[in-house]
GROMACS .gro file of N, CA and C in nm:
model
  462
    1MET      N    1 -15.492   9.536   5.713
    1MET     CA    2 -15.345   9.439   5.743
    1MET      C    3 -15.319   9.396   5.629
    2SER      N    4 -15.221   9.476   5.567
    2SER     CA    5 -15.137   9.459   5.458
    2SER      C    6 -15.067   9.316   5.422
    3SER      N    7 -15.072   9.271   5.306
    3SER     CA    8 -14.981   9.131   5.300
    3SER      C    9 -14.870   9.198   5.212
    4THR      N   10 -14.756   9.103   5.264
    4THR     CA   11 -14.613   9.158   5.194
    4THR      C   12 -14.586   9.024   5.119
    5PRO      N   13 -14.542   9.002   4.988
    5PRO     CA   14 -14.510   8.928   4.937
    5PRO      C   15 -14.348   8.857   5.001
    6LEU      N   16 -14.343   8.719   5.000
    6LEU     CA   17 -14.222   8.671   5.121
    6LEU      C   18 -14.108   8.704   5.028
    7SER      N   19 -14.101   8.696   4.862
    7SER     CA   20 -13.983   8.723   4.792
    7SER      C   21 -14.047   8.765   4.671
    8THR      N   22 -13.950   8.891   4.652
    8THR     CA   23 -14.009   8.905   4.473
    8THR      C   24 -13.890   8.929   4.408
    9SER      N   25 -13.755   8.910   4.438
    9SER     CA   26 -13.636   8.930   4.353
    9SER      C   27 -13.662   8.831   4.252
   10SER      N   28 -13.565   8.862   4.147
   10SER     CA   29 -13.597   8.780   4.033
   10SER      C   30 -13.419   8.718   4.069
   11THR      N   31 -13.402   8.607   3.937
   11THR     CA   32 -13.233   8.556   3.977
   11THR      C   33 -13.158   8.648   3.878
   12SER      N   34 -13.044   8.724   3.874
   12SER     CA   35 -13.022   8.743   3.747
   12SER      C   36 -12.963   8.643   3.683
   13SER      N   37 -12.914   8.680   3.530
   13SER     CA   38 -12.832   8.612   3.451
   13SER      C   39 -12.722   8.574   3.529
   14THR      N   40 -12.594   8.649   3.593
   14THR     CA   41 -12.470   8.629   3.621
   14THR      C   42 -12.494   8.516   3.735
   15SER      N   43 -12.665   8.484   3.799
   15SER     CA   44 -12.606   8.427   3.940
   15SER      C   45 -12.564   8.276   3.924
   16SER      N   46 -12.516   8.199   4.018
   16SER     CA   47 -12.440   8.057   3.972
   16SER      C   48 -12.604   7.950   3.960
   17PRO      N   49 -12.557   7.835   3.900
   17PRO     CA   50 -12.677   7.791   3.865
   17PRO      C   51 -12.733   7.717   3.987
   18ARG      N   52 -12.673   7.716   4.076
   18ARG     CA   53 -12.693   7.664   4.199
   18ARG      C   54 -12.775   7.711   4.269
   19ALA      N   55 -12.768   7.850   4.272
   19ALA     CA   56 -12.832   7.957   4.338
   19ALA      C   57 -13.040   7.966   4.263
   20ALA      N   58 -13.011   7.931   4.128
   20ALA     CA   59 -13.135   7.952   4.021
   20ALA      C   60 -13.170   7.819   4.083
   21GLN      N   61 -13.164   7.698   4.124
   21GLN     CA   62 -13.244   7.583   4.157
   21GLN      C   63 -13.311   7.550   4.284
   22SER      N   64 -13.418   7.524   4.294
   22SER     CA   65 -13.534   7.539   4.369
   22SER      C   66 -13.498   7.480   4.533
   23PRO      N   67 -13.547   7.485   4.614
   23PRO     CA   68 -13.521   7.410   4.709
   23PRO      C   69 -13.522   7.269   4.670
   24ARG      N   70 -13.635   7.206   4.607
   24ARG     CA   71 -13.622   7.042   4.625
   24ARG      C   72 -13.486   7.018   4.515
   25ALA      N   73 -13.458   7.092   4.452
   25ALA     CA   74 -13.395   7.060   4.338
   25ALA      C   75 -13.246   7.034   4.434
   26ALA      N   76 -13.221   7.157   4.490
   26ALA     CA   77 -13.085   7.175   4.553
   26ALA      C   78 -13.058   7.072   4.678
   27ARG      N   79 -13.167   7.005   4.760
   27ARG     CA   80 -13.135   6.902   4.833
   27ARG      C   81 -13.139   6.761   4.769
   28ARG      N   82 -13.208   6.746   4.632
   28ARG     CA   83 -13.202   6.621   4.575
   28ARG      C   84 -13.031   6.638   4.504
   29SER      N   85 -13.000   6.717   4.472
   29SER     CA   86 -12.845   6.741   4.442
   29SER      C   87 -12.759   6.684   4.523
   30ALA      N   88 -12.778   6.767   4.673
   30ALA     CA   89 -12.730   6.749   4.816
   30ALA      C   90 -12.710   6.567   4.827
   31GLY      N   91 -12.817   6.537   4.797
   31GLY     CA   92 -12.861   6.379   4.863
   31GLY      C   93 -12.780   6.298   4.719
   32ALA      N   94 -12.784   6.328   4.660
   32ALA     CA   95 -12.714   6.233   4.518
   32ALA      C   96 -12.581   6.265   4.568
   33SER      N   97 -12.490   6.409   4.591
   33SER     CA   98 -12.377   6.402   4.600
   33SER      C   99 -12.316   6.277   4.733
   34ALA      N  100 -12.395   6.319   4.831
   34ALA     CA  101 -12.374   6.242   4.954
   34ALA      C  102 -12.379   6.098   4.940
   35LEU      N  103 -12.463   6.019   4.817
   35LEU     CA  104 -12.492   5.852   4.818
   35LEU      C  105 -12.391   5.850   4.690
   36THR      N  106 -12.346   5.901   4.628
   36THR     CA  107 -12.223   5.893   4.569
   36THR      C  108 -12.101   5.903   4.636
   37GLY      N  109 -12.067   5.951   4.753
   37GLY     CA  110 -11.961   6.009   4.795
   37GLY      C  111 -11.955   5.855   4.930
   38GLY      N  112 -12.096   5.865   4.968
   38GLY     CA  113 -12.114   5.728   5.035
   38GLY      C  114 -12.064   5.600   4.990
   39LEU      N  115 -12.072   5.567   4.868
   39LEU     CA  116 -12.087   5.456   4.782
   39LEU      C  117 -11.925   5.427   4.746
   40LEU      N  118 -11.853   5.557   4.698
   40LEU     CA  119 -11.713   5.559   4.683
   40LEU      C  120 -11.595   5.478   4.794
   41ALA      N  121 -11.685   5.569   4.933
   41ALA     CA  122 -11.590   5.503   5.059
   41ALA      C  123 -11.640   5.370   5.089
   42ALA      N  124 -11.750   5.343   5.059
   42ALA     CA  125 -11.805   5.167   5.068
   42ALA      C  126 -11.709   5.083   4.957
   43LEU      N  127 -11.673   5.095   4.854
   43LEU     CA  128 -11.626   5.064   4.739
   43LEU      C  129 -11.431   5.078   4.805
   44ALA      N  130 -11.394   5.173   4.849
   44ALA     CA  131 -11.309   5.176   4.867
   44ALA      C  132 -11.234   5.096   5.031
   45LEU      N  133 -11.335   5.083   5.103
   45LEU     CA  134 -11.309   4.961   5.208
   45LEU      C  135 -11.308   4.890   5.133
   46ALA      N  136 -11.409   4.822   5.094
   46ALA     CA  137 -11.399   4.685   5.032
   46ALA      C  138 -11.294   4.634   4.936
   47ALA      N  139 -11.238   4.723   4.917
   47ALA     CA  140 -11.097   4.671   4.820
   47ALA      C  141 -10.972   4.658   4.910
   48SER      N  142 -10.974   4.766   5.010
   48SER     CA  143 -10.870   4.786   5.116
   48SER      C  144 -10.899   4.609   5.182
   49VAL      N  145 -11.006   4.597   5.243
   49VAL     CA  146 -11.015   4.472   5.297
   49VAL      C  147 -11.019   4.357   5.217
   50ALA      N  148 -10.975   4.346   5.107
   50ALA     CA  149 -10.987   4.234   5.004
   50ALA      C  150 -10.860   4.204   4.990
   51VAL      N  151 -10.754   4.344   5.016
   51VAL     CA  152 -10.589   4.285   4.982
   51VAL      C  153 -10.570   4.326   5.127
   52ALA      N  154 -10.611   4.352   5.217
   52ALA     CA  155 -10.552   4.383   5.347
   52ALA      C  156 -10.424   4.263   5.388
   53PRO      N  157 -10.325   4.269   5.389
   53PRO     CA  158 -10.215   4.172   5.436
   53PRO      C  159 -10.271   4.081   5.588
   54GLY      N  160 -10.310   3.979   5.595
   54GLY     CA  161 -10.310   3.911   5.669
   54GLY      C  162 -10.392   3.822   5.706
   55ALA      N  163 -10.520   3.893   5.609
   55ALA     CA  164 -10.630   3.895   5.575
   55ALA      C  165 -10.689   3.733   5.578
   56ALA      N  166 -10.619   3.633   5.509
   56ALA     CA  167 -10.630   3.522   5.532
   56ALA      C  168 -10.491   3.459   5.572
   57ALA      N  169 -10.423   3.476   5.647
   57ALA     CA  170 -10.310   3.476   5.767
   57ALA      C  171 -10.289   3.290   5.784
   58ASP      N  172 -10.425   3.248   5.810
   58ASP     CA  173 -10.383   3.077   5.782
   58ASP      C  174 -10.451   3.040   5.655
   59ALA      N  175 -10.358   2.974   5.575
   59ALA     CA  176 -10.367   2.958   5.446
   59ALA      C  177 -10.500   2.826   5.455
   60GLU      N  178 -10.444   2.766   5.573
   60GLU     CA  179 -10.520   2.611   5.613
   60GLU      C  180 -10.647   2.642   5.692
   61ASN      N  181 -10.718   2.766   5.735
   61ASN     CA  182 -10.860   2.789   5.770
   61ASN      C  183 -10.899   2.918   5.715
   62VAL      N  184 -10.932   2.830   5.606
   62VAL     CA  185 -11.021   2.887   5.492
   62VAL      C  186 -11.165   2.829   5.490
   63PRO      N  187 -11.236   2.910   5.455
   63PRO     CA  188 -11.408   2.832   5.459
   63PRO      C  189 -11.384   2.727   5.326
   64PRO      N  190 -11.470   2.672   5.308
   64PRO     CA  191 -11.426   2.570   5.231
   64PRO      C  192 -11.565   2.660   5.134
   65ALA      N  193 -11.511   2.577   4.999
   65ALA     CA  194 -11.548   2.646   4.830
   65ALA      C  195 -11.699   2.693   4.840
   66GLY      N  196 -11.787   2.747   4.800
   66GLY     CA  197 -11.890   2.788   4.851
   66GLY      C  198 -11.973   2.804   4.933
   67SER      N  199 -11.895   2.810   5.083
   67SER     CA  200 -12.001   2.811   5.165
   67SER      C  201 -11.947   2.990   5.211
   68SER      N  202 -11.977   3.031   5.321
   68SER     CA  203 -11.965   3.137   5.393
   68SER      C  204 -11.948   3.161   5.509
   69PRO      N  205 -11.840   3.224   5.545
   69PRO     CA  206 -11.800   3.255   5.706
   69PRO      C  207 -11.891   3.281   5.790
   70VAL      N  208 -11.998   3.345   5.749
   70VAL     CA  209 -12.099   3.417   5.836
   70VAL      C  210 -12.173   3.317   5.878
   71CYS      N  211 -12.185   3.313   6.041
   71CYS     CA  212 -12.275   3.263   6.149
   71CYS      C  213 -12.426   3.275   6.153
   72ALA      N  214 -12.476   3.191   6.109
   72ALA     CA  215 -12.639   3.213   6.157
   72ALA      C  216 -12.712   3.098   6.194
   73PHE      N  217 -12.680   2.979   6.248
   73PHE     CA  218 -12.744   2.916   6.288
   73PHE      C  219 -12.821   2.930   6.376
   74TYR      N  220 -12.759   3.010   6.554
   74TYR     CA  221 -12.818   3.017   6.632
   74TYR      C  222 -12.775   3.122   6.672
   75ASP      N  223 -12.882   3.207   6.806
   75ASP     CA  224 -12.830   3.358   6.865
   75ASP      C  225 -12.898   3.396   6.982
   76GLY      N  226 -12.878   3.267   7.067
   76GLY     CA  227 -12.876   3.299   7.211
   76GLY      C  228 -12.756   3.282   7.276
   77ASP      N  229 -12.810   3.217   7.410
   77ASP     CA  230 -12.673   3.239   7.491
   77ASP      C  231 -12.670   3.072   7.609
   78GLY      N  232 -12.787   2.992   7.529
   78GLY     CA  233 -12.774   2.872   7.610
   78GLY      C  234 -12.677   2.765   7.589
   79LEU      N  235 -12.669   2.736   7.750
   79LEU     CA  236 -12.596   2.591   7.771
   79LEU      C  237 -12.507   2.537   7.665
   80THR      N  238 -12.408   2.494   7.623
   80THR     CA  239 -12.361   2.407   7.510
   80THR      C  240 -12.257   2.336   7.551
   81VAL      N  241 -12.236   2.215   7.536
   81VAL     CA  242 -12.146   2.140   7.576
   81VAL      C  243 -12.121   2.015   7.515
   82PHE      N  244 -12.026   1.961   7.529
   82PHE     CA  245 -11.954   1.829   7.496
   82PHE      C  246 -12.075   1.725   7.439
   83GLY      N  247 -12.105   1.673   7.313
   83GLY     CA  248 -12.171   1.614   7.279
   83GLY      C  249 -12.325   1.657   7.258
   84ASP      N  250 -12.290   1.768   7.237
   84ASP     CA  251 -12.453   1.868   7.221
   84ASP      C  252 -12.422   1.864   7.050
   85GLN      N  253 -12.554   1.815   6.998
   85GLN     CA  254 -12.573   1.845   6.828
   85GLN      C  255 -12.649   1.949   6.770
   86GLY      N  256 -12.629   1.983   6.669
   86GLY     CA  257 -12.722   2.110   6.591
   86GLY      C  258 -12.680   2.239   6.616
   87ASP      N  259 -12.772   2.307   6.631
   87ASP     CA  260 -12.789   2.450   6.520
   87ASP      C  261 -12.667   2.538   6.653
   88ARG      N  262 -12.673   2.501   6.778
   88ARG     CA  263 -12.600   2.526   6.857
   88ARG      C  264 -12.486   2.500   6.853
   89ALA      N  265 -12.447   2.430   6.859
   89ALA     CA  266 -12.306   2.323   6.823
   89ALA      C  267 -12.240   2.401   6.673
   90PHE      N  268 -12.343   2.398   6.590
   90PHE     CA  269 -12.287   2.508   6.433
   90PHE      C  270 -12.263   2.639   6.491
   91GLN      N  271 -12.316   2.691   6.543
   91GLN     CA  272 -12.268   2.822   6.569
   91GLN      C  273 -12.136   2.854   6.663
   92VAL      N  274 -12.157   2.740   6.753
   92VAL     CA  275 -12.017   2.759   6.854
   92VAL      C  276 -11.905   2.754   6.740
   93GLN      N  277 -11.881   2.613   6.667
   93GLN     CA  278 -11.793   2.585   6.574
   93GLN      C  279 -11.756   2.679   6.467
   94CYS      N  280 -11.867   2.746   6.425
   94CYS     CA  281 -11.867   2.856   6.283
   94CYS      C  282 -11.778   2.988   6.354
   95MET      N  283 -11.841   3.006   6.500
   95MET     CA  284 -11.817   3.119   6.570
   95MET      C  285 -11.597   3.108   6.626
   96LEU      N  286 -11.591   2.996   6.622
   96LEU     CA  287 -11.423   3.011   6.662
   96LEU      C  288 -11.341   2.965   6.552
   97ALA      N  289 -11.412   2.895   6.438
   97ALA     CA  290 -11.351   2.900   6.307
   97ALA      C  291 -11.345   2.972   6.230
   98ASN      N  292 -11.427   3.124   6.258
   98ASN     CA  293 -11.409   3.272   6.192
   98ASN      C  294 -11.318   3.321   6.308
   99ARG      N  295 -11.272   3.313   6.420
   99ARG     CA  296 -11.171   3.321   6.481
   99ARG      C  297 -11.035   3.245   6.484
  100ARG      N  298 -11.042   3.160   6.400
  100ARG     CA  299 -10.934   3.079   6.424
  100ARG      C  300 -10.902   2.952   6.515
  101TYR      N  301 -10.962   2.955   6.627
  101TYR     CA  302 -10.956   2.864   6.695
  101TYR      C  303 -10.956   2.731   6.640
  102LEU      N  304 -11.044   2.671   6.579
  102LEU     CA  305 -11.128   2.611   6.508
  102LEU      C  306 -11.097   2.551   6.336
  103PRO      N  307 -11.073   2.430   6.279
  103PRO     CA  308 -11.041   2.460   6.176
  103PRO      C  309 -11.172   2.447   6.106
  104TRP      N  310 -11.186   2.516   5.968
  104TRP     CA  311 -11.313   2.473   5.876
  104TRP      C  312 -11.391   2.339   5.880
  105ASP      N  313 -11.302   2.229   5.849
  105ASP     CA  314 -11.348   2.114   5.827
  105ASP      C  315 -11.419   2.018   5.961
  106ALA      N  316 -11.410   2.088   6.053
  106ALA     CA  317 -11.454   2.075   6.172
  106ALA      C  318 -11.598   2.133   6.217
  107VAL      N  319 -11.629   2.184   6.113
  107VAL     CA  320 -11.800   2.277   6.144
  107VAL      C  321 -11.871   2.168   6.051
  108ASP      N  322 -11.899   2.091   6.178
  108ASP     CA  323 -12.018   1.975   6.159
  108ASP      C  324 -12.124   1.946   6.258
  109GLY      N  325 -12.121   2.030   6.353
  109GLY     CA  326 -12.258   2.032   6.412
  109GLY      C  327 -12.286   1.937   6.546
  110THR      N  328 -12.151   1.901   6.573
  110THR     CA  329 -12.114   1.801   6.658
  110THR      C  330 -12.060   1.901   6.731
  111PHE      N  331 -12.047   1.884   6.864
  111PHE     CA  332 -11.969   1.944   6.971
  111PHE      C  333 -11.903   1.794   7.025
  112GLY      N  334 -11.789   1.809   6.951
  112GLY     CA  335 -11.680   1.665   7.012
  112GLY      C  336 -11.609   1.744   7.019
  113LEU      N  337 -11.451   1.657   7.044
  113LEU     CA  338 -11.325   1.671   7.129
  113LEU      C  339 -11.226   1.809   7.014
  114ARG      N  340 -11.297   1.832   6.930
  114ARG     CA  341 -11.187   1.889   6.890
  114ARG      C  342 -11.263   2.036   6.869
  115THR      N  343 -11.374   2.069   6.901
  115THR     CA  344 -11.512   2.206   6.943
  115THR      C  345 -11.460   2.231   7.125
  116LEU      N  346 -11.396   2.093   7.173
  116LEU     CA  347 -11.399   2.068   7.313
  116LEU      C  348 -11.234   2.158   7.370
  117ASP      N  349 -11.174   2.118   7.254
  117ASP     CA  350 -11.045   2.183   7.278
  117ASP      C  351 -11.039   2.334   7.230
  118ALA      N  352 -11.100   2.365   7.117
  118ALA     CA  353 -11.114   2.499   7.058
  118ALA      C  354 -11.152   2.597   7.182
  119VAL      N  355 -11.304   2.545   7.250
  119VAL     CA  356 -11.405   2.603   7.341
  119VAL      C  357 -11.271   2.649   7.427
  120ARG      N  358 -11.188   2.541   7.506
  120ARG     CA  359 -11.103   2.558   7.627
  120ARG      C  360 -10.971   2.668   7.585
  121ARG      N  361 -10.934   2.647   7.457
  121ARG     CA  362 -10.822   2.756   7.416
  121ARG      C  363 -10.880   2.907   7.371
  122PHE      N  364 -10.995   2.906   7.316
  122PHE     CA  365 -11.084   3.049   7.350
  122PHE      C  366 -11.063   3.105   7.477
  123GLN      N  367 -11.150   2.991   7.603
  123GLN     CA  368 -11.173   3.083   7.742
  123GLN      C  369 -11.049   3.120   7.780
  124ALA      N  370 -10.976   3.056   7.761
  124ALA     CA  371 -10.783   3.072   7.808
  124ALA      C  372 -10.756   3.183   7.776
  125ASP      N  373 -10.790   3.197   7.652
  125ASP     CA  374 -10.697   3.325   7.565
  125ASP      C  375 -10.800   3.474   7.637
  126HIS      N  376 -10.901   3.462   7.696
  126HIS     CA  377 -11.022   3.538   7.690
  126HIS      C  378 -11.082   3.560   7.883
  127PRO      N  379 -10.960   3.606   7.898
  127PRO     CA  380 -10.989   3.639   8.091
  127PRO      C  381 -11.115   3.751   8.086
  128PRO      N  382 -11.193   3.714   8.197
  128PRO     CA  383 -11.193   3.645   8.336
  128PRO      C  384 -11.289   3.450   8.283
  129LEU      N  385 -11.317   3.444   8.159
  129LEU     CA  386 -11.328   3.309   8.102
  129LEU      C  387 -11.235   3.218   8.224
  130LEU      N  388 -11.313   3.115   8.245
  130LEU     CA  389 -11.306   2.977   8.263
  130LEU      C  390 -11.247   2.884   8.169
  131GLY      N  391 -11.140   2.823   8.178
  131GLY     CA  392 -11.147   2.694   8.083
  131GLY      C  393 -11.209   2.568   8.042
  132THR      N  394 -11.325   2.605   8.105
  132THR     CA  395 -11.410   2.507   8.114
  132THR      C  396 -11.440   2.368   8.010
  133GLY      N  397 -11.453   2.474   7.880
  133GLY     CA  398 -11.497   2.371   7.797
  133GLY      C  399 -11.685   2.411   7.788
  134LEU      N  400 -11.709   2.476   7.909
  134LEU     CA  401 -11.868   2.466   7.854
  134LEU      C  402 -11.909   2.580   7.818
  135VAL      N  403 -11.974   2.588   7.685
  135VAL     CA  404 -11.997   2.738   7.649
  135VAL      C  405 -12.136   2.792   7.743
  136ASP      N  406 -12.111   2.892   7.801
  136ASP     CA  407 -12.186   2.934   7.896
  136ASP      C  408 -12.238   3.097   7.840
  137ALA      N  409 -12.305   3.148   7.930
  137ALA     CA  410 -12.359   3.253   7.886
  137ALA      C  411 -12.231   3.384   7.847
  138ASP      N  412 -12.145   3.358   7.939
  138ASP     CA  413 -12.020   3.445   7.903
  138ASP      C  414 -11.899   3.428   7.846
  139THR      N  415 -11.941   3.301   7.818
  139THR     CA  416 -11.853   3.216   7.693
  139THR      C  417 -11.941   3.270   7.554
  140TRP      N  418 -12.037   3.252   7.546
  140TRP     CA  419 -12.140   3.321   7.453
  140TRP      C  420 -12.101   3.458   7.410
  141ALA      N  421 -12.132   3.551   7.531
  141ALA     CA  422 -12.097   3.653   7.530
  141ALA      C  423 -11.976   3.728   7.435
  142ALA      N  424 -11.839   3.672   7.465
  142ALA     CA  425 -11.709   3.694   7.465
  142ALA      C  426 -11.745   3.631   7.286
  143LEU      N  427 -11.815   3.548   7.235
  143LEU     CA  428 -11.785   3.492   7.112
  143LEU      C  429 -11.870   3.648   7.020
  144TRP      N  430 -12.028   3.608   7.067
  144TRP     CA  431 -12.047   3.749   6.979
  144TRP      C  432 -12.024   3.877   6.988
  145ARG      N  433 -11.896   3.909   7.077
  145ARG     CA  434 -11.842   4.035   7.063
  145ARG      C  435 -11.718   4.007   7.002
  146GLY      N  436 -11.644   3.934   6.958
  146GLY     CA  437 -11.559   3.891   6.889
  146GLY      C  438 -11.402   3.946   6.960
  147ASP      N  439 -11.436   3.960   7.114
  147ASP     CA  440 -11.310   3.957   7.163
  147ASP      C  441 -11.214   3.961   7.104
  148VAL      N  442 -11.068   4.032   7.145
  148VAL     CA  443 -10.910   4.002   7.084
  148VAL      C  444 -10.899   3.951   7.242
  149PRO      N  445 -10.823   3.817   7.201
  149PRO     CA  446 -10.734   3.770   7.296
  149PRO      C  447 -10.669   3.880   7.384
  150VAL      N  448 -10.599   3.849   7.500
  150VAL     CA  449 -10.585   3.935   7.574
  150VAL      C  450 -10.469   3.947   7.564
  151ASP      N  451 -10.336   3.838   7.519
  151ASP     CA  452 -10.229   3.853   7.460
  151ASP      C  453 -10.214   3.938   7.298
  152GLY      N  454 -10.375   3.901   7.231
  152GLY     CA  455 -10.342   4.026   7.107
  152GLY      C  456 -10.325   3.855   6.983
  153ALA      N  457 -10.300   3.747   7.012
  153ALA     CA  458 -10.265   3.697   6.929
  153ALA      C  459 -10.363   3.536   6.950
  154VAL      N  460 -10.395   3.504   6.807
  154VAL     CA  461 -10.500   3.370   6.809
  154VAL      C  462 -10.386   3.243   6.769
   0.00000   0.00000   0.00000
């Protein structure tokens, strides 16, 4: 059985530089191009979000200086009710503030009257939720999904 070399052709001096690259170099070059394109797209998206009209439509409902609108206090769906204090109340309040149902100065970790009112308004805007003021599994699910109100206005 005779053995034949896989490729014996040499690259001519008139071929393109990419054709002369090893497969590894070509993959590296393609990866760098894809990475550059991805970074440019991310920068463009960030710039468009930063200047999007209406991005801060309610000038009085902005996160306090030095804080973040990211809600990372609780990640469950336990029943949360008027009078509760702690991580679940903070999470409900933060999510409601992000959706402009509650002012940021009311995010204090205590499920009080302002939070109760905000929960009821959120539930009224998101049928089939019932406006009970109780943050049950269905209300948590709507908060986590970030559902848009049925009428489209907040």
